[in-house]
Amino acid sequence: MAQLQPVRGTHDLLPEDERRHRAVIDTARQTAGRYGFERVETPIFEFTEVFTRTVGETSDIVTKEMYVFEDRGGESIALRPEGTAGVARAVISNGLAQNLPLKMFYNGPMFRYERPQKGRQRQFHQIGMELIGPTTPLADVEVISCGADILDNLGILSRVQLELNTLGDIASRNAYRAALVEYFSAFRDKLSEDSKLRLEKNPLRILDSKDEGDRVFVKDAPTFEQYLSNEAKDFFGGVTRGLDTIGIPYTLAPRLVRGLDYYTHTCFEFVTTELGAQGTVMAGGRYDGLIRDMGGPDIAGVGWAAGIERLSMMLGFEPEVARPLVLVPLGEAAETEALKLAHQLRKAGHTVDVGFSGNLKKRLMRANKLKATKAIILGEDELAKGVAAVRDLDSGEQAEVALTDLLRHLG
Ligand code: ATP
Ligand code: MG
């Protein structure tokens, strides 16, 4: 049989990776908890329509990246490429709109058929949050501030920059759209095939093109500013004033658009130069029309998502593992004693590792590898005396402790 390989773009989270991954999730969840956000979990697959109607029929995610299949009942199902659409669907199907604001945090796997590279997988993981209901710019400030706090607690904030833009309201967007069509039409023949299509269907998306040739023209494209309505300007002013008030620095990024169709007003990204082309670590914005467009009530929302793999790579600390006690029984009688002892110690709250085999030297080597605090050696001599040799692995000191006194001795 050929060697079994994982599917391209997927990866196993072995203990070391999982530890970092878990640290990101735990830190984020705790921090979000301080803002009153609670964790929710939605299914990893939904009816395909949940995403086509929200993420956008012409978005890269929907046109090229989605894992879609027909299930045995003939339904078109998609593995979720992002989290917001599922949360919005859950708000509608559970009738949660009666109880606003909703503050939801999530984490879990997402799926996109992309070209795998460092920081870009086909099954990847995100943390994210959604604040649903409030229409005030203070809500945008709150989710950005929570995102910044999370990055800070992960030891990442000083290495990223917050880029901020507004996509305005619908009226401003239509005016801007017309301006972009006019501008890019002049270079139509020189645009990538994708962008030629975007020009017809969703010209804003050209601004987000990763194609080098397109980017030359994007550089000089008109910016949104001159097309913004007064209302949209006021809203954005509220966001920037709020960020100024709490001292969150940002750069205005007039051509920043997001890869998903549903954003209005605020959009933002925390970006880094540390991860090559995969520079966005956290991204989000306001999506006031989304829930209404899905057939739900007309309620506003703002949120963000961040890639856990990218955050893990940048994590500013090494997550701690509980340092165990290691039991080293030598001989059959000692093994029985160790079995009992391990059981008692764990009941008392200790982390206890039993190596199962090998001579004293091998077992002590393993204890060191596990960064054990102490090795508890039970040899024949010790057993005969009713004691254990307790070796402090940091100081190297060893003492005999009566078995009956061991639990008390170890605290
Ligand atoms: P990019 O421009 O890098 O493709 P995106 O605009 O598609 O990102 P979003 O859809 O906004 O990203 O997702 C939010 C975050 O999720 C990204 O900033 C990134 O950290 C992470 N992310 C997105 N796609 C992937 C992927 N294929 N593998 C790993 N992480 C990803
Ligand atoms: Mg993408």
XYZ file of C-alpha atoms and ligand atoms in Angstrom:
443
model
C 0.000 0.000 0.000
C 1.254 3.481 -0.804
C 2.159 5.557 2.199
C -0.977 7.173 3.582
C -0.908 10.947 3.245
C -3.259 13.549 4.666
C -5.382 15.398 2.119
C -3.441 18.324 0.645
C -3.900 21.457 2.705
C -4.934 19.639 5.880
C -2.738 19.033 8.858
C -2.655 17.122 12.103
C -2.448 19.041 15.327
C 0.096 16.998 17.249
C 0.636 17.843 20.926
C 3.098 20.694 20.401
C 0.929 22.398 17.760
C -2.228 21.636 19.651
C -0.832 23.280 22.765
C -0.238 26.539 20.905
C -3.555 26.257 19.128
C -5.333 25.716 22.441
C -3.486 28.647 24.024
C -4.812 30.916 21.273
C -8.362 29.701 21.777
C -8.280 29.814 25.573
C -6.717 33.270 25.673
C -9.180 34.609 23.117
C -12.153 33.085 24.826
C -11.180 34.442 28.232
C -10.537 37.892 26.851
C -13.831 37.886 24.922
C -15.525 36.775 28.132
C -14.395 40.008 29.772
C -16.388 41.846 27.108
C -19.449 39.727 27.834
C -19.118 37.430 24.822
C -20.099 33.795 25.180
C -18.981 30.906 23.034
C -21.393 29.384 20.561
C -20.933 26.528 18.153
C -22.687 26.172 14.832
C -22.444 23.147 12.509
C -19.435 22.860 10.226
C -21.757 22.308 7.291
C -24.816 24.240 6.194
C -27.036 24.429 3.137
C -24.854 25.906 0.401
C -27.267 28.805 0.069
C -26.349 30.074 3.537
C -22.966 31.037 2.106
C -23.828 31.943 -1.479
C -26.413 34.448 -0.252
C -24.165 36.058 2.323
C -20.525 35.724 1.400
C -21.529 36.688 -2.145
C -22.113 34.886 -5.434
C -19.084 36.542 -7.001
C -16.672 36.327 -4.078
C -13.576 34.152 -4.478
C -14.759 32.068 -1.572
C -18.005 31.125 -3.268
C -16.789 30.898 -6.858
C -13.534 29.025 -6.278
C -12.916 28.006 -2.724
C -15.988 26.317 -1.341
C -16.246 22.601 -0.619
C -19.708 21.823 -1.932
C -21.313 18.421 -2.206
C -24.674 16.873 -2.657
C -25.695 14.752 0.296
C -27.590 11.484 0.002
C -30.894 13.318 0.176
C -29.934 15.451 -2.821
C -29.397 18.632 -0.782
C -26.544 20.939 -1.742
C -24.326 21.219 1.311
C -21.163 23.250 1.881
C -18.428 22.907 4.446
C -18.343 26.302 6.102
C -15.681 28.613 4.643
C -16.172 31.202 7.404
C -18.122 31.697 10.596
C -20.348 34.758 10.272
C -22.899 33.287 7.855
C -23.551 30.330 10.164
C -23.946 32.576 13.198
C -26.346 34.825 11.261
C -28.299 31.761 10.184
C -28.427 30.605 13.815
C -29.736 34.001 14.937
C -32.588 33.682 12.449
C -33.441 30.014 12.920
C -33.397 30.261 16.718
C -35.372 33.506 16.761
C -32.666 35.241 18.764
C -33.380 38.694 17.374
C -35.813 39.389 20.221
C -32.982 39.567 22.671
C -30.455 42.080 21.446
C -27.608 42.711 21.692
C -26.144 39.275 21.081
C -22.485 38.779 21.871
C -21.076 35.609 20.409
C -17.591 34.157 20.285
C -16.699 31.085 18.238
C -13.773 28.941 17.246
C -13.455 25.970 14.972
C -12.391 24.604 11.604
C -13.164 26.339 8.309
C -12.694 24.921 4.821
C -11.499 26.592 1.646
C -10.105 25.045 -1.491
C -7.039 27.277 -1.763
C -3.446 26.767 -2.829
C -1.772 25.603 0.375
C 1.199 27.664 1.598
C 2.609 28.696 4.927
C -0.348 30.174 6.821
C -2.841 29.039 4.212
C -4.527 25.658 4.468
C -7.631 24.002 3.118
C -8.807 23.058 6.553
C -7.827 25.890 8.845
C -9.178 27.252 12.084
C -10.569 30.549 13.156
C -11.564 32.359 16.271
C -14.167 35.038 15.749
C -16.729 37.239 17.399
C -20.017 38.833 16.410
C -21.823 41.689 18.134
C -25.335 41.670 16.754
C -27.916 44.407 17.201
C -26.213 47.732 17.981
C -26.016 50.273 15.183
C -23.697 52.652 17.009
C -20.027 53.033 16.068
C -19.249 52.244 19.704
C -20.038 48.613 18.903
C -17.367 48.636 16.196
C -14.934 50.128 18.694
C -15.832 47.425 21.199
C -15.100 44.498 18.867
C -11.904 46.078 17.544
C -10.808 46.767 21.098
C -11.519 43.183 22.122
C -9.563 41.950 19.088
C -6.636 44.163 20.046
C -6.772 42.904 23.650
C -6.704 39.317 22.437
C -3.682 40.045 20.234
C -2.045 41.776 23.183
C -2.650 38.826 25.499
C -1.173 36.546 22.834
C 1.965 38.707 22.715
C 1.283 39.729 19.120
C -0.177 43.250 19.236
C 3.142 45.095 19.039
C 3.964 43.224 15.825
C 0.767 44.014 13.911
C -0.820 47.135 12.513
C -4.490 47.971 12.476
C -5.665 49.084 9.051
C -9.019 50.757 8.945
C -11.419 51.795 6.221
C -15.070 52.467 5.644
C -17.128 50.939 2.862
C -19.877 53.476 3.496
C -23.588 52.892 3.224
C -25.396 51.564 0.177
C -25.737 54.980 -1.486
C -22.045 55.780 -1.136
C -21.154 52.342 -2.282
C -23.149 52.625 -5.482
C -21.506 55.951 -6.298
C -18.062 54.501 -5.622
C -18.829 51.437 -7.634
C -19.679 53.571 -10.669
C -16.413 55.478 -10.266
C -14.439 52.243 -10.133
C -16.131 50.868 -13.223
C -15.230 54.013 -15.096
C -11.624 53.932 -13.882
C -10.909 50.234 -14.469
C -12.739 50.101 -17.820
C -9.922 52.164 -19.287
C -7.520 49.271 -18.537
C -9.978 46.494 -19.158
C -7.753 44.587 -21.581
C -4.827 44.618 -19.185
C -6.735 43.264 -16.192
C -6.573 39.607 -15.147
C -9.382 37.364 -16.349
C -10.807 37.305 -12.817
C -10.846 41.057 -12.601
C -12.522 41.421 -16.009
C -15.376 39.431 -14.520
C -15.263 41.419 -11.297
C -15.542 44.611 -13.335
C -18.963 43.486 -14.447
C -20.178 41.835 -11.303
C -18.444 43.399 -8.327
C -15.813 46.012 -9.189
C -14.946 46.709 -5.511
C -13.425 43.294 -5.407
C -10.746 44.260 -7.923
C -9.207 46.312 -5.111
C -8.622 43.046 -3.250
C -7.002 41.300 -6.252
C -3.789 39.434 -5.484
C -2.750 39.573 -9.176
C 0.467 41.578 -9.652
C -0.754 43.024 -12.955
C -4.020 44.187 -11.386
C -2.251 45.719 -8.450
C -0.472 48.211 -10.700
C -3.833 49.731 -11.573
C -5.295 49.329 -8.085
C -2.569 51.588 -6.745
C -4.037 54.639 -8.478
C -7.705 53.738 -8.304
C -10.061 56.352 -6.883
C -10.584 56.048 -3.140
C -13.885 55.801 -1.382
C -13.545 59.045 0.503
C -14.928 61.439 -2.055
C -18.005 59.265 -2.567
C -18.942 58.892 1.095
C -22.279 60.320 2.235
C -22.260 62.603 5.261
C -23.962 59.920 7.278
C -21.262 57.393 6.419
C -18.568 59.940 7.265
C -20.168 60.623 10.635
C -20.323 56.953 11.409
C -16.677 56.433 10.542
C -15.783 59.496 12.598
C -17.475 57.822 15.558
C -15.313 54.757 15.109
C -12.017 56.632 14.821
C -12.882 58.894 17.779
C -13.662 55.845 19.895
C -10.371 54.199 18.975
C -8.537 57.451 19.747
C -10.258 57.630 23.124
C -8.918 54.272 24.237
C -5.579 54.749 22.537
C -5.763 52.066 19.847
C -3.520 53.175 16.975
C -4.650 52.587 13.397
C -3.698 53.510 9.865
C -6.318 54.617 7.398
C -6.281 52.246 4.448
C -8.513 53.860 1.829
C -8.392 50.893 -0.545
C -8.967 48.162 2.005
C -11.939 45.997 1.044
C -12.769 42.594 2.412
C -13.043 39.352 0.478
C -16.666 38.894 1.514
C -19.595 40.787 0.062
C -21.531 41.559 3.184
C -19.581 44.422 4.705
C -20.825 48.011 5.083
C -19.264 50.939 6.931
C -16.282 49.855 9.016
C -13.828 47.306 7.720
C -10.479 46.554 9.277
C -7.542 44.197 9.317
C -4.720 43.589 11.736
C -1.751 42.891 9.466
C 1.834 41.774 9.929
C 4.935 41.629 7.799
C 6.121 38.489 9.608
C 4.167 35.931 7.596
C 5.069 36.799 4.010
C 2.119 37.050 1.676
C -0.245 35.775 4.357
C -0.142 39.060 6.213
C -3.678 39.353 7.560
C -4.074 37.864 11.002
C -7.452 39.262 12.017
C -10.091 40.809 9.797
C -13.620 42.046 10.087
C -16.156 44.792 9.839
C -19.784 45.779 9.982
C -22.447 43.794 8.155
C -25.720 45.629 8.642
C -27.598 44.141 5.681
C -26.544 40.543 6.127
C -29.238 39.122 8.382
C -31.973 40.928 6.463
C -30.621 39.637 3.144
C -30.740 36.108 4.525
C -34.451 36.534 5.098
C -34.222 37.497 8.769
C -35.092 40.690 10.611
C -33.269 43.890 9.712
C -30.640 43.896 12.429
C -27.109 45.175 12.376
C -23.910 43.363 13.213
C -20.190 43.824 13.480
C -17.450 41.281 14.054
C -14.152 39.779 13.018
C -12.386 36.476 12.467
C -8.747 35.536 12.876
C -6.786 32.547 11.610
C -5.549 30.414 14.497
C -2.675 28.955 12.449
C -1.323 32.441 11.768
C -1.800 33.479 15.400
C -0.083 30.282 16.578
C 2.942 31.011 14.421
C 3.218 34.454 15.985
C 2.388 33.478 19.565
C 4.562 35.498 21.909
C 4.957 32.833 24.591
C 5.454 29.097 24.876
C 2.323 27.607 26.471
C 3.016 25.764 29.677
C 2.410 22.082 30.173
C 1.737 20.821 33.693
C 4.997 19.396 35.066
C 4.286 15.826 36.145
C 5.544 13.617 38.907
C 7.134 10.539 37.389
C 6.800 7.158 39.050
C 9.661 4.771 38.507
C 8.746 1.289 39.762
C 11.478 -1.318 39.379
C 10.227 -4.876 39.542
C 6.820 -6.472 39.624
C 5.934 -5.826 43.249
C 6.878 -2.186 42.835
C 4.668 -1.924 39.787
C 1.615 -2.908 41.768
C 2.559 -0.390 44.432
C 3.058 2.277 41.730
C -0.356 1.556 40.267
C -1.970 2.266 43.644
C 0.201 5.270 44.283
C -0.442 6.847 40.877
C -4.153 6.456 41.443
C -4.028 8.149 44.858
C -1.789 10.970 43.653
C -4.032 11.754 40.680
C -7.085 11.745 42.935
C -5.238 14.276 45.073
C -4.786 16.490 41.985
C -1.233 15.642 40.888
C -0.214 15.059 37.308
C 1.472 11.673 37.295
C 3.311 9.948 34.486
C 4.065 6.239 34.488
C 6.620 5.163 31.908
C 5.667 1.438 31.852
C 9.055 0.081 30.807
C 12.805 0.560 30.716
C 15.618 0.603 33.241
C 16.192 3.355 35.793
C 18.385 5.393 33.453
C 15.893 5.301 30.584
C 13.049 6.214 32.856
C 14.881 9.161 34.366
C 15.709 10.376 30.887
C 12.043 10.311 30.046
C 11.257 12.134 33.296
C 13.649 14.906 32.272
C 12.123 15.111 28.837
C 8.697 15.557 30.407
C 10.160 18.305 32.620
C 8.957 16.339 35.642
C 9.384 18.016 39.013
C 10.180 14.818 40.865
C 10.902 11.181 40.174
C 9.497 8.764 42.735
C 11.647 5.672 42.612
C 10.283 2.421 43.961
C 12.943 -0.281 43.930
C 13.027 -3.588 45.774
C 15.113 -2.126 48.600
C 12.747 0.786 49.035
C 9.697 -1.449 49.019
C 11.224 -3.674 51.685
C 11.698 -0.604 53.874
C 8.255 0.788 53.105
C 9.702 3.934 51.550
C 10.166 5.588 48.158
C 13.201 7.494 46.942
C 11.952 10.948 45.956
C 14.363 12.727 43.657
C 13.940 16.438 43.058
C 14.796 16.728 39.365
C 15.585 20.429 39.563
C 18.080 20.240 42.451
C 19.108 16.590 42.033
C 18.548 16.036 45.750
C 17.124 12.712 46.793
C 15.383 11.749 50.021
C 13.672 8.665 51.377
C 10.034 9.217 52.247
C 7.814 6.682 53.994
C 5.086 5.461 51.618
C 2.495 6.290 54.269
C 3.782 9.852 54.352
C 4.163 10.334 50.597
C 0.870 12.075 49.822
C 1.437 14.592 52.613
C 5.060 15.059 51.570
C 4.123 15.876 47.975
C 1.481 18.353 49.061
P -6.504 36.233 2.776
O -6.495 37.605 2.197
O -5.245 35.884 3.527
O -6.939 35.166 1.821
P -9.200 36.434 3.653
O -9.538 37.829 3.314
O -9.651 35.351 2.753
O -7.617 36.290 3.912
P -11.016 36.168 5.858
O -11.988 35.456 5.027
O -11.333 37.534 6.286
O -9.589 36.146 5.148
O -10.622 35.301 7.120
C -10.118 35.890 8.318
C -8.773 35.305 8.691
O -8.769 33.896 8.585
C -7.624 35.725 7.802
O -7.166 36.965 8.178
C -6.605 34.650 8.080
O -5.938 34.890 9.311
C -7.471 33.428 8.230
N -7.522 32.653 6.975
C -8.294 32.871 5.894
N -8.111 31.921 4.970
C -7.177 31.060 5.488
C -6.561 29.844 5.034
N -6.877 29.308 3.869
N -5.666 29.228 5.861
C -5.344 29.756 7.053
N -5.899 30.885 7.548
C -6.801 31.532 6.780
Mg -8.754 34.363 1.127
